[in-house]
Amino acid sequence: MTNMKIYNKYIAAIALSLVLASCKAPMATVIKDEMKENVPQNFNQEDQGDANNNSGTTPWRQFFTDPDLVNLIETALKNNQELLITLQEIEIAKSGVLAKKGRLTPTVAAGIGAGVKKSGRYTSEGAGDATTEIEPGKEMPDPLGNFEGGLMANWEIDIWKKLRTEKEAAVAHYLSTVEGKNFVLSNLIEEVADNYYELLALDNQLDIIQQYIKLQQRALEISKIQKEAAAATELAVKKFEAELAKSKAAEYTIRQNITEKENQINALLGRYPQPIVRKKESFMSTVPQTVYTGIPSQLLANRPDIKQAELELKASKLDVEAARKEFYPSLEISATLGLEAFKPSYLVKLPESIATSLAGELAGPLINKSAIKANFQTADARQIQSLYEYDKTILNAYLDVANLMSKVKNIDQYYQLKSQETKALDQSIDIANQLFRNSRADYLEVLLNQRDALDAKLELIEAKQKQLSTVVDIYKSLGGGWK
């Protein structure tokens, strides 16, 4: 008896040693968010941002005043396929949270079963069944049936808070998908607005081309009259005819671009091709919104892509922690409660037919931990990767705003100078046409002036479109559009 006690003590000591040995786990890489800590105070030295004045916090319905554009954005927010796909990703992440939460509570199942078994007569089980009497004079039936029904429960005790950590990681990932949806919203609004302004620019370029065609037709008529009067040659007539054909070809190119741009907007709106309602007449007189940038640190709170990357970083850290706890032993408790008998009629005989069990198991990995190590190393690498992704997102956000602030100023200056160039060339066309009619200027001077004026007007329209689109882009870069 004494030897048995000593033996049991040795067994317990060995088991405890093995459990403690399994608790050794590698340390995760310690990471630091240096990019976040070193965000500059301002976007550049010239502009001192005002923290209380940031266009990124303005709701998009207040930022955009064109009613046609507002209607397009509203339709896109209802029907855009990419946005709808993103919403389903949120539902998937939400289900992941519920799954992790469910592991914290016991699993209870109900079941019934039936079976039959025949043991060999010359086995301990068969010999025991043969000599057992259920009732006086009644031996055990052969073969022996088994009928059972009841409840079964299983519960992993979260002694190391591994399951709670996994749930927290799932919650962080879910929140990151919500921010991802906000980023899709912001991008979608920017795309609709940019394409809308590009469409208006094409409409105005088409008007300019049509005006230029009429001008070329008049110039061609004059050249023909001058040829008949021997004041011009056939070469001048052919040059004007070629220029007219070139302009008409450019008209069809712009018409095709308009069709494609309309369909591009319809695709963003999640619908089949149809006309885009807009008013092109006020395009050139549209004054861009004044944009206030605030301070760079506000990007961390305003931009959904930065918040998404931050939450993914948090989730990856929690994943590493949960993977590390896989090296620790786990404690599982299982229990059953039900009725069991070899004959269905005996199931109702209580308490004889009641069957119960309760067991606890503490087990940890000892040998061949390669799968657990690989899982931990993968989680640790993804944690570092998420940090780099977070830093990259912050840096790109800062550079986006800094570049667009500079672009807003330069495009405004560019637009003013193009306006002056267009006015001067319009005057030179009138002068050249008058001189040509009076045979004081040749057709090349007229053609060159008309081409320069056309190019300047087309570039002026393009400058207006860039001016408006740049304001939209900086609004999105500041984190605007999703609120």
Short mmCIF file of C-alpha atoms in Angstrom, two decimals:
data_model
loop_
_atom_site.label_atom_id
_atom_site.label_comp_id
_atom_site.label_asym_id
_atom_site.label_seq_id
_atom_site.Cartn_x
_atom_site.Cartn_y
_atom_site.Cartn_z
CA MET A 1 0.00 0.00 0.00
CA THR A 2 2.83 2.33 0.88
CA ASN A 3 4.54 1.55 -2.43
CA MET A 4 1.31 2.42 -4.26
CA LYS A 5 1.14 5.81 -2.54
CA ILE A 6 4.74 6.56 -3.44
CA TYR A 7 4.04 5.45 -6.99
CA ASN A 8 1.03 7.77 -7.19
CA LYS A 9 3.09 10.67 -5.88
CA TYR A 10 5.70 10.08 -8.59
CA ILE A 11 2.99 9.98 -11.22
CA ALA A 12 1.50 13.25 -9.95
CA ALA A 13 4.93 14.91 -9.84
CA ILE A 14 5.74 13.80 -13.38
CA ALA A 15 2.34 14.99 -14.63
CA LEU A 16 2.82 18.36 -12.94
CA SER A 17 6.28 18.71 -14.44
CA LEU A 18 4.98 17.93 -17.89
CA VAL A 19 2.19 20.49 -17.53
CA LEU A 20 4.66 23.15 -16.39
CA ALA A 21 6.99 22.26 -19.26
CA SER A 22 4.18 22.79 -21.72
CA CYS A 23 3.63 26.32 -20.36
CA LYS A 24 6.83 27.63 -21.91
CA ALA A 25 5.89 29.99 -24.74
CA PRO A 26 8.01 32.27 -27.01
CA MET A 27 7.82 36.03 -26.64
CA ALA A 28 6.14 38.16 -29.28
CA THR A 29 8.01 40.94 -31.11
CA VAL A 30 7.60 44.28 -29.33
CA ILE A 31 6.45 46.92 -31.84
CA LYS A 32 6.12 50.69 -31.49
CA ASP A 33 3.97 53.16 -33.44
CA GLU A 34 6.71 55.69 -34.24
CA MET A 35 4.99 57.12 -37.31
CA LYS A 36 1.94 58.07 -35.24
CA GLU A 37 4.08 59.67 -32.56
CA ASN A 38 6.07 61.75 -35.07
CA VAL A 39 3.22 63.25 -37.11
CA PRO A 40 4.22 66.88 -37.97
CA GLN A 41 2.40 69.78 -36.36
CA ASN A 42 1.44 71.32 -39.73
CA PHE A 43 1.20 70.24 -43.37
CA ASN A 44 3.83 72.79 -44.39
CA GLN A 45 5.66 75.69 -42.81
CA GLU A 46 3.65 78.34 -44.65
CA ASP A 47 0.21 77.18 -43.47
CA GLN A 48 -0.55 77.00 -39.76
CA GLY A 49 -3.67 74.85 -39.57
CA ASP A 50 -6.58 75.64 -37.29
CA ALA A 51 -7.71 72.62 -35.27
CA ASN A 52 -11.20 74.11 -34.97
CA ASN A 53 -11.66 74.53 -38.72
CA ASN A 54 -11.42 71.30 -40.70
CA SER A 55 -13.43 70.61 -43.86
CA GLY A 56 -12.99 66.88 -43.32
CA THR A 57 -15.65 66.97 -40.61
CA THR A 58 -18.24 68.60 -42.90
CA PRO A 59 -21.05 66.20 -43.96
CA TRP A 60 -21.05 65.63 -47.71
CA ARG A 61 -24.59 66.99 -48.13
CA GLN A 62 -23.34 70.35 -46.87
CA PHE A 63 -20.12 70.24 -48.85
CA PHE A 64 -21.73 69.59 -52.26
CA THR A 65 -24.32 72.17 -53.30
CA ASP A 66 -25.14 71.03 -56.87
CA PRO A 67 -28.56 69.30 -56.56
CA ASP A 68 -27.89 67.05 -59.59
CA LEU A 69 -24.62 65.86 -58.06
CA VAL A 70 -26.30 65.29 -54.69
CA ASN A 71 -28.96 63.10 -56.36
CA LEU A 72 -26.26 61.05 -58.11
CA ILE A 73 -24.38 60.51 -54.85
CA GLU A 74 -27.56 59.43 -53.05
CA THR A 75 -28.28 56.87 -55.79
CA ALA A 76 -24.71 55.56 -55.61
CA LEU A 77 -24.92 55.12 -51.84
CA LYS A 78 -28.01 52.93 -52.30
CA ASN A 79 -26.97 50.82 -55.30
CA ASN A 80 -23.17 50.70 -55.65
CA GLN A 81 -22.09 47.04 -55.80
CA GLU A 82 -18.72 47.57 -54.13
CA LEU A 83 -20.42 49.22 -51.18
CA LEU A 84 -22.98 46.42 -50.94
CA ILE A 85 -20.15 43.86 -50.97
CA THR A 86 -18.42 45.75 -48.17
CA LEU A 87 -21.61 45.72 -46.10
CA GLN A 88 -21.66 41.92 -46.35
CA GLU A 89 -18.05 41.83 -45.15
CA ILE A 90 -19.26 43.65 -42.03
CA GLU A 91 -21.92 40.98 -41.49
CA ILE A 92 -19.28 38.26 -41.90
CA ALA A 93 -17.04 39.95 -39.32
CA LYS A 94 -20.02 40.34 -36.97
CA SER A 95 -20.67 36.60 -37.23
CA GLY A 96 -17.02 36.01 -36.38
CA VAL A 97 -17.50 37.94 -33.13
CA LEU A 98 -20.54 35.84 -32.24
CA ALA A 99 -18.60 32.65 -32.95
CA LYS A 100 -15.74 33.67 -30.66
CA LYS A 101 -18.18 34.79 -27.98
CA GLY A 102 -19.96 31.44 -28.14
CA ARG A 103 -16.76 29.58 -27.25
CA LEU A 104 -16.76 31.28 -23.84
CA THR A 105 -19.95 29.49 -22.79
CA PRO A 106 -20.61 25.76 -22.40
CA THR A 107 -21.85 23.77 -25.36
CA VAL A 108 -24.97 21.76 -24.55
CA ALA A 109 -26.46 19.19 -26.91
CA ALA A 110 -29.35 16.75 -26.73
CA GLY A 111 -29.31 13.35 -28.37
CA ILE A 112 -30.78 9.89 -28.51
CA GLY A 113 -29.22 6.64 -29.64
CA ALA A 114 -29.80 2.93 -30.05
CA GLY A 115 -27.44 0.03 -30.67
CA VAL A 116 -26.80 -3.67 -30.18
CA LYS A 117 -23.69 -5.47 -29.03
CA LYS A 118 -22.62 -9.08 -28.56
CA SER A 119 -19.51 -9.80 -26.53
CA GLY A 120 -17.56 -13.05 -26.68
CA ARG A 121 -18.64 -15.57 -24.03
CA TYR A 122 -15.11 -16.13 -22.85
CA THR A 123 -14.37 -12.45 -22.21
CA SER A 124 -14.71 -10.60 -18.94
CA GLU A 125 -17.58 -8.57 -20.32
CA GLY A 126 -19.34 -11.59 -21.87
CA ALA A 127 -18.90 -13.74 -18.76
CA GLY A 128 -20.22 -10.93 -16.58
CA ASP A 129 -23.30 -10.42 -18.76
CA ALA A 130 -24.03 -14.16 -18.78
CA THR A 131 -24.03 -14.43 -14.98
CA THR A 132 -25.94 -11.24 -14.28
CA GLU A 133 -29.61 -11.42 -13.43
CA ILE A 134 -31.73 -8.31 -13.90
CA GLU A 135 -34.67 -9.94 -12.19
CA PRO A 136 -34.91 -13.34 -10.40
CA GLY A 137 -34.79 -16.07 -13.01
CA LYS A 138 -34.12 -13.64 -15.93
CA GLU A 139 -30.69 -13.51 -17.51
CA MET A 140 -29.28 -10.70 -19.62
CA PRO A 141 -30.52 -10.82 -23.21
CA ASP A 142 -28.05 -11.90 -25.85
CA PRO A 143 -27.23 -9.96 -27.98
CA LEU A 144 -27.39 -6.96 -25.65
CA GLY A 145 -29.18 -3.84 -26.83
CA ASN A 146 -28.49 -0.30 -25.73
CA PHE A 147 -30.96 2.60 -25.76
CA GLU A 148 -30.06 6.02 -24.47
CA GLY A 149 -31.06 9.63 -24.50
CA GLY A 150 -30.06 12.75 -22.61
CA LEU A 151 -28.02 15.95 -22.46
CA MET A 152 -24.30 16.36 -23.10
CA ALA A 153 -22.28 19.43 -22.10
CA ASN A 154 -18.73 20.46 -22.90
CA TRP A 155 -16.92 23.56 -21.67
CA GLU A 156 -13.39 24.81 -22.14
CA ILE A 157 -12.51 26.88 -19.07
CA ASP A 158 -10.77 30.07 -20.19
CA ILE A 159 -8.07 29.89 -17.54
CA TRP A 160 -5.50 31.86 -19.57
CA LYS A 161 -8.05 34.28 -21.11
CA LYS A 162 -7.15 32.92 -24.54
CA LEU A 163 -10.78 32.75 -25.66
CA ARG A 164 -11.43 36.29 -24.41
CA THR A 165 -8.39 37.49 -26.36
CA GLU A 166 -9.68 35.81 -29.52
CA LYS A 167 -13.04 37.49 -29.02
CA GLU A 168 -11.37 40.90 -28.58
CA ALA A 169 -9.40 40.31 -31.78
CA ALA A 170 -12.64 39.47 -33.62
CA VAL A 171 -14.26 42.65 -32.28
CA ALA A 172 -11.29 44.75 -33.48
CA HIS A 173 -11.50 43.13 -36.91
CA TYR A 174 -15.24 43.80 -37.02
CA LEU A 175 -14.69 47.47 -36.19
CA SER A 176 -12.02 47.67 -38.89
CA THR A 177 -14.54 46.41 -41.47
CA VAL A 178 -16.90 49.19 -40.38
CA GLU A 179 -14.12 51.72 -40.99
CA GLY A 180 -13.42 49.98 -44.28
CA LYS A 181 -17.04 50.60 -45.24
CA ASN A 182 -16.62 54.28 -44.33
CA PHE A 183 -13.52 54.45 -46.54
CA VAL A 184 -15.48 52.92 -49.42
CA LEU A 185 -18.17 55.56 -48.86
CA SER A 186 -15.59 58.35 -48.97
CA ASN A 187 -13.99 56.96 -52.14
CA LEU A 188 -17.36 56.43 -53.81
CA ILE A 189 -18.47 60.01 -53.20
CA GLU A 190 -15.14 61.27 -54.52
CA GLU A 191 -15.41 59.12 -57.67
CA VAL A 192 -18.97 60.23 -58.42
CA ALA A 193 -18.09 63.91 -57.96
CA ASP A 194 -14.88 63.70 -60.02
CA ASN A 195 -16.61 61.89 -62.89
CA TYR A 196 -19.52 64.34 -62.75
CA TYR A 197 -17.18 67.31 -63.16
CA GLU A 198 -15.31 65.50 -65.96
CA LEU A 199 -18.64 64.97 -67.72
CA LEU A 200 -19.53 68.66 -67.41
CA ALA A 201 -16.09 69.54 -68.78
CA LEU A 202 -16.66 67.28 -71.81
CA ASP A 203 -20.04 68.94 -72.41
CA ASN A 204 -18.39 72.35 -72.46
CA GLN A 205 -15.56 71.12 -74.67
CA LEU A 206 -18.14 69.81 -77.12
CA ASP A 207 -19.76 73.25 -77.23
CA ILE A 208 -16.38 74.85 -77.91
CA ILE A 209 -15.64 72.39 -80.73
CA GLN A 210 -19.04 73.07 -82.31
CA GLN A 211 -18.40 76.81 -82.13
CA TYR A 212 -14.99 76.27 -83.68
CA ILE A 213 -16.55 74.22 -86.51
CA LYS A 214 -18.89 77.11 -87.33
CA LEU A 215 -15.90 79.46 -87.31
CA GLN A 216 -14.02 77.14 -89.66
CA GLN A 217 -16.99 76.90 -92.00
CA ARG A 218 -17.11 80.71 -92.29
CA ALA A 219 -13.36 80.84 -92.85
CA LEU A 220 -13.69 78.19 -95.58
CA GLU A 221 -16.42 80.19 -97.31
CA ILE A 222 -14.28 83.32 -97.21
CA SER A 223 -11.28 81.42 -98.65
CA LYS A 224 -13.42 80.17 -101.52
CA ILE A 225 -14.67 83.69 -102.25
CA GLN A 226 -11.11 85.00 -102.14
CA LYS A 227 -9.98 82.24 -104.49
CA GLU A 228 -12.63 83.23 -107.01
CA ALA A 229 -11.42 86.81 -106.69
CA ALA A 230 -7.82 85.60 -107.16
CA ALA A 231 -6.99 86.90 -103.68
CA ALA A 232 -6.23 83.39 -102.36
CA THR A 233 -5.11 80.05 -103.76
CA GLU A 234 -6.51 76.53 -103.82
CA LEU A 235 -3.98 75.66 -101.12
CA ALA A 236 -5.74 77.99 -98.65
CA VAL A 237 -9.09 76.38 -99.47
CA LYS A 238 -7.73 72.87 -98.90
CA LYS A 239 -6.08 73.89 -95.63
CA PHE A 240 -9.37 75.25 -94.31
CA GLU A 241 -11.19 72.11 -95.50
CA ALA A 242 -8.66 69.91 -93.71
CA GLU A 243 -8.98 71.94 -90.51
CA LEU A 244 -12.78 71.68 -90.69
CA ALA A 245 -12.60 67.87 -91.13
CA LYS A 246 -10.18 67.63 -88.21
CA SER A 247 -12.53 69.60 -85.97
CA LYS A 248 -15.51 67.45 -86.93
CA ALA A 249 -13.48 64.32 -86.13
CA ALA A 250 -12.61 65.80 -82.73
CA GLU A 251 -16.33 66.38 -82.12
CA TYR A 252 -17.08 62.66 -82.52
CA THR A 253 -14.21 61.79 -80.20
CA ILE A 254 -15.66 64.03 -77.49
CA ARG A 255 -19.14 62.58 -78.04
CA GLN A 256 -17.73 59.10 -77.49
CA ASN A 257 -15.93 60.28 -74.34
CA ILE A 258 -19.22 61.70 -73.05
CA THR A 259 -20.98 58.37 -73.63
CA GLU A 260 -18.24 56.46 -71.82
CA LYS A 261 -18.18 58.94 -68.94
CA GLU A 262 -21.97 58.70 -68.54
CA ASN A 263 -21.74 54.92 -68.44
CA GLN A 264 -18.89 55.12 -65.94
CA ILE A 265 -21.11 57.17 -63.64
CA ASN A 266 -24.01 54.76 -64.20
CA ALA A 267 -21.71 51.90 -63.19
CA LEU A 268 -20.89 53.70 -59.94
CA LEU A 269 -24.62 54.15 -59.41
CA GLY A 270 -25.22 50.43 -59.97
CA ARG A 271 -27.58 50.85 -62.91
CA TYR A 272 -27.77 50.28 -66.65
CA PRO A 273 -26.87 53.11 -69.08
CA GLN A 274 -29.18 56.09 -69.00
CA PRO A 275 -28.75 59.86 -69.42
CA ILE A 276 -27.06 61.69 -66.57
CA VAL A 277 -29.06 64.72 -65.49
CA ARG A 278 -26.82 67.81 -65.32
CA LYS A 279 -26.66 71.50 -66.15
CA LYS A 280 -23.57 72.34 -68.17
CA GLU A 281 -24.24 76.06 -68.54
CA SER A 282 -23.04 77.05 -65.06
CA PHE A 283 -19.92 74.88 -65.10
CA MET A 284 -17.39 77.58 -65.96
CA SER A 285 -18.85 79.99 -63.40
CA THR A 286 -18.81 77.43 -60.57
CA VAL A 287 -16.69 78.64 -57.68
CA PRO A 288 -14.82 75.84 -55.85
CA GLN A 289 -15.51 75.30 -52.17
CA THR A 290 -13.03 76.78 -49.73
CA VAL A 291 -11.24 73.94 -47.98
CA TYR A 292 -9.81 74.15 -44.47
CA THR A 293 -7.24 71.49 -43.64
CA GLY A 294 -7.04 71.66 -39.86
CA ILE A 295 -3.92 70.04 -38.38
CA PRO A 296 -2.26 66.74 -39.41
CA SER A 297 -3.02 64.92 -36.15
CA GLN A 298 -6.75 65.19 -36.98
CA LEU A 299 -6.21 62.79 -39.88
CA LEU A 300 -5.84 59.99 -37.32
CA ALA A 301 -9.42 60.58 -36.19
CA ASN A 302 -10.99 61.69 -39.49
CA ARG A 303 -9.68 59.30 -42.12
CA PRO A 304 -11.41 55.91 -42.03
CA ASP A 305 -8.50 54.14 -43.76
CA ILE A 306 -6.16 55.18 -40.94
CA LYS A 307 -8.66 54.04 -38.31
CA GLN A 308 -9.12 50.79 -40.21
CA ALA A 309 -5.36 50.17 -40.29
CA GLU A 310 -5.10 51.00 -36.58
CA LEU A 311 -7.84 48.52 -35.70
CA GLU A 312 -6.24 45.84 -37.87
CA LEU A 313 -3.00 46.46 -35.99
CA LYS A 314 -4.83 46.04 -32.69
CA ALA A 315 -6.44 42.83 -33.95
CA SER A 316 -3.08 41.45 -35.09
CA LYS A 317 -1.56 42.14 -31.66
CA LEU A 318 -4.40 40.25 -30.02
CA ASP A 319 -3.98 37.41 -32.50
CA VAL A 320 -0.33 37.09 -31.43
CA GLU A 321 -1.35 37.01 -27.79
CA ALA A 322 -3.95 34.33 -28.46
CA ALA A 323 -1.46 32.29 -30.54
CA ARG A 324 1.06 32.49 -27.70
CA LYS A 325 -1.47 31.11 -25.24
CA GLU A 326 -1.88 28.02 -27.41
CA PHE A 327 1.36 26.80 -25.77
CA TYR A 328 -0.41 26.69 -22.40
CA PRO A 329 -2.47 23.67 -21.27
CA SER A 330 -6.22 23.86 -21.68
CA LEU A 331 -8.84 22.72 -19.19
CA GLU A 332 -12.01 21.11 -20.52
CA ILE A 333 -14.98 19.85 -18.52
CA SER A 334 -17.51 17.44 -19.99
CA ALA A 335 -20.71 16.13 -18.44
CA THR A 336 -23.67 13.98 -19.45
CA LEU A 337 -27.07 13.40 -17.90
CA GLY A 338 -29.64 11.02 -19.36
CA LEU A 339 -31.36 7.66 -19.40
CA GLU A 340 -29.75 4.41 -20.56
CA ALA A 341 -30.98 0.79 -20.63
CA PHE A 342 -30.65 -2.34 -22.76
CA LYS A 343 -34.42 -2.44 -23.25
CA PRO A 344 -36.67 0.56 -24.13
CA SER A 345 -39.21 -0.35 -21.43
CA TYR A 346 -36.52 -0.06 -18.76
CA LEU A 347 -35.80 3.58 -19.63
CA VAL A 348 -38.71 4.73 -17.49
CA LYS A 349 -37.52 2.77 -14.45
CA LEU A 350 -35.96 5.43 -12.27
CA PRO A 351 -33.46 5.88 -10.76
CA GLU A 352 -31.95 2.64 -12.15
CA SER A 353 -31.88 3.91 -15.75
CA ILE A 354 -30.31 7.30 -14.91
CA ALA A 355 -26.79 7.61 -16.33
CA THR A 356 -24.45 10.49 -15.48
CA SER A 357 -20.82 11.38 -16.07
CA LEU A 358 -18.52 14.27 -15.15
CA ALA A 359 -14.92 14.57 -16.28
CA GLY A 360 -12.24 17.24 -16.34
CA GLU A 361 -9.16 17.22 -18.54
CA LEU A 362 -6.06 19.39 -18.31
CA ALA A 363 -3.86 18.87 -21.34
CA GLY A 364 -1.04 20.81 -22.93
CA PRO A 365 1.27 20.28 -25.89
CA LEU A 366 4.59 18.55 -25.17
CA ILE A 367 6.11 17.05 -28.30
CA ASN A 368 5.83 18.17 -31.92
CA LYS A 369 4.74 21.77 -31.34
CA SER A 370 5.60 22.72 -34.91
CA ALA A 371 2.00 23.58 -35.85
CA ILE A 372 1.57 25.80 -32.79
CA LYS A 373 4.96 27.44 -33.37
CA ALA A 374 4.13 28.05 -37.02
CA ASN A 375 0.80 29.62 -36.07
CA PHE A 376 2.53 31.88 -33.55
CA GLN A 377 5.27 32.92 -35.98
CA THR A 378 2.66 33.68 -38.64
CA ALA A 379 0.66 35.82 -36.21
CA ASP A 380 3.83 37.62 -35.09
CA ALA A 381 4.84 38.37 -38.71
CA ARG A 382 1.35 39.63 -39.49
CA GLN A 383 1.57 41.91 -36.46
CA ILE A 384 4.73 43.51 -37.84
CA GLN A 385 3.17 43.66 -41.30
CA SER A 386 0.11 45.44 -39.86
CA LEU A 387 2.39 48.00 -38.20
CA TYR A 388 4.10 48.76 -41.52
CA GLU A 389 0.70 49.01 -43.20
CA TYR A 390 -0.49 51.41 -40.50
CA ASP A 391 2.63 53.57 -40.83
CA LYS A 392 2.30 53.61 -44.62
CA THR A 393 -1.34 54.67 -44.39
CA ILE A 394 -0.51 57.58 -42.07
CA LEU A 395 2.38 58.73 -44.27
CA ASN A 396 0.34 58.51 -47.49
CA ALA A 397 -2.53 60.41 -45.88
CA TYR A 398 -0.22 63.23 -44.84
CA LEU A 399 1.43 63.40 -48.26
CA ASP A 400 -1.97 63.35 -50.01
CA VAL A 401 -3.12 66.45 -48.15
CA ALA A 402 0.23 68.24 -48.50
CA ASN A 403 0.33 67.61 -52.28
CA LEU A 404 -3.29 68.60 -52.81
CA MET A 405 -2.91 71.80 -50.79
CA SER A 406 -0.10 72.80 -53.13
CA LYS A 407 -2.15 71.70 -56.15
CA VAL A 408 -5.13 73.84 -55.11
CA LYS A 409 -2.96 76.96 -55.08
CA ASN A 410 -1.16 76.18 -58.32
CA ILE A 411 -4.26 75.17 -60.24
CA ASP A 412 -5.95 78.42 -59.21
CA GLN A 413 -3.02 80.40 -60.63
CA TYR A 414 -3.01 78.21 -63.73
CA TYR A 415 -6.71 78.84 -64.27
CA GLN A 416 -6.32 82.62 -63.97
CA LEU A 417 -3.50 82.72 -66.53
CA LYS A 418 -5.41 80.45 -68.92
CA SER A 419 -8.36 82.83 -68.68
CA GLN A 420 -6.09 85.71 -69.69
CA GLU A 421 -4.65 83.66 -72.57
CA THR A 422 -8.13 82.77 -73.84
CA LYS A 423 -9.29 86.39 -73.84
CA ALA A 424 -6.19 87.53 -75.71
CA LEU A 425 -6.52 84.78 -78.33
CA ASP A 426 -10.23 85.52 -78.83
CA GLN A 427 -9.26 89.09 -79.67
CA SER A 428 -6.47 87.91 -81.97
CA ILE A 429 -8.95 85.71 -83.90
CA ASP A 430 -11.18 88.69 -84.63
CA ILE A 431 -8.18 90.69 -85.76
CA ALA A 432 -6.81 87.88 -87.94
CA ASN A 433 -10.19 87.26 -89.58
CA GLN A 434 -10.61 90.94 -90.36
CA LEU A 435 -7.11 91.13 -91.85
CA PHE A 436 -7.74 87.95 -93.87
CA ARG A 437 -10.97 89.36 -95.32
CA ASN A 438 -9.03 92.45 -96.34
CA SER A 439 -6.18 90.32 -97.77
CA ARG A 440 -3.74 91.75 -95.23
CA ALA A 441 -3.05 88.37 -93.55
CA ASP A 442 -2.59 84.93 -95.06
CA TYR A 443 -4.59 81.83 -94.18
CA LEU A 444 -1.78 80.37 -92.05
CA GLU A 445 -2.04 83.24 -89.59
CA VAL A 446 -5.79 82.70 -89.35
CA LEU A 447 -5.41 78.94 -88.86
CA LEU A 448 -2.72 79.28 -86.23
CA ASN A 449 -4.72 81.84 -84.28
CA GLN A 450 -7.83 79.68 -84.40
CA ARG A 451 -5.95 76.56 -83.31
CA ASP A 452 -4.26 78.39 -80.44
CA ALA A 453 -7.60 79.81 -79.30
CA LEU A 454 -9.26 76.38 -79.47
CA ASP A 455 -6.46 74.74 -77.49
CA ALA A 456 -6.54 77.52 -74.89
CA LYS A 457 -10.31 77.22 -74.43
CA LEU A 458 -10.16 73.44 -74.12
CA GLU A 459 -7.33 73.76 -71.61
CA LEU A 460 -9.29 76.40 -69.69
CA ILE A 461 -12.23 74.00 -69.38
CA GLU A 462 -9.87 71.25 -68.28
CA ALA A 463 -8.34 73.61 -65.71
CA LYS A 464 -11.80 74.35 -64.29
CA GLN A 465 -12.50 70.62 -64.03
CA LYS A 466 -9.17 70.04 -62.24
CA GLN A 467 -9.88 72.98 -59.97
CA LEU A 468 -13.20 71.47 -58.85
CA SER A 469 -11.89 67.90 -58.69
CA THR A 470 -8.87 68.91 -56.62
CA VAL A 471 -11.16 70.40 -54.00
CA VAL A 472 -13.13 67.14 -53.94
CA ASP A 473 -9.91 65.14 -53.62
CA ILE A 474 -8.57 67.18 -50.72
CA TYR A 475 -11.98 66.94 -49.00
CA LYS A 476 -11.74 63.16 -49.24
CA SER A 477 -8.07 63.17 -48.17
CA LEU A 478 -9.01 65.08 -45.03
CA GLY A 479 -11.43 62.27 -44.14
CA GLY A 480 -14.57 63.87 -45.50
CA GLY A 481 -17.44 62.17 -47.29
CA TRP A 482 -18.40 59.26 -45.05
CA LYS A 483 -20.23 61.19 -42.35
#
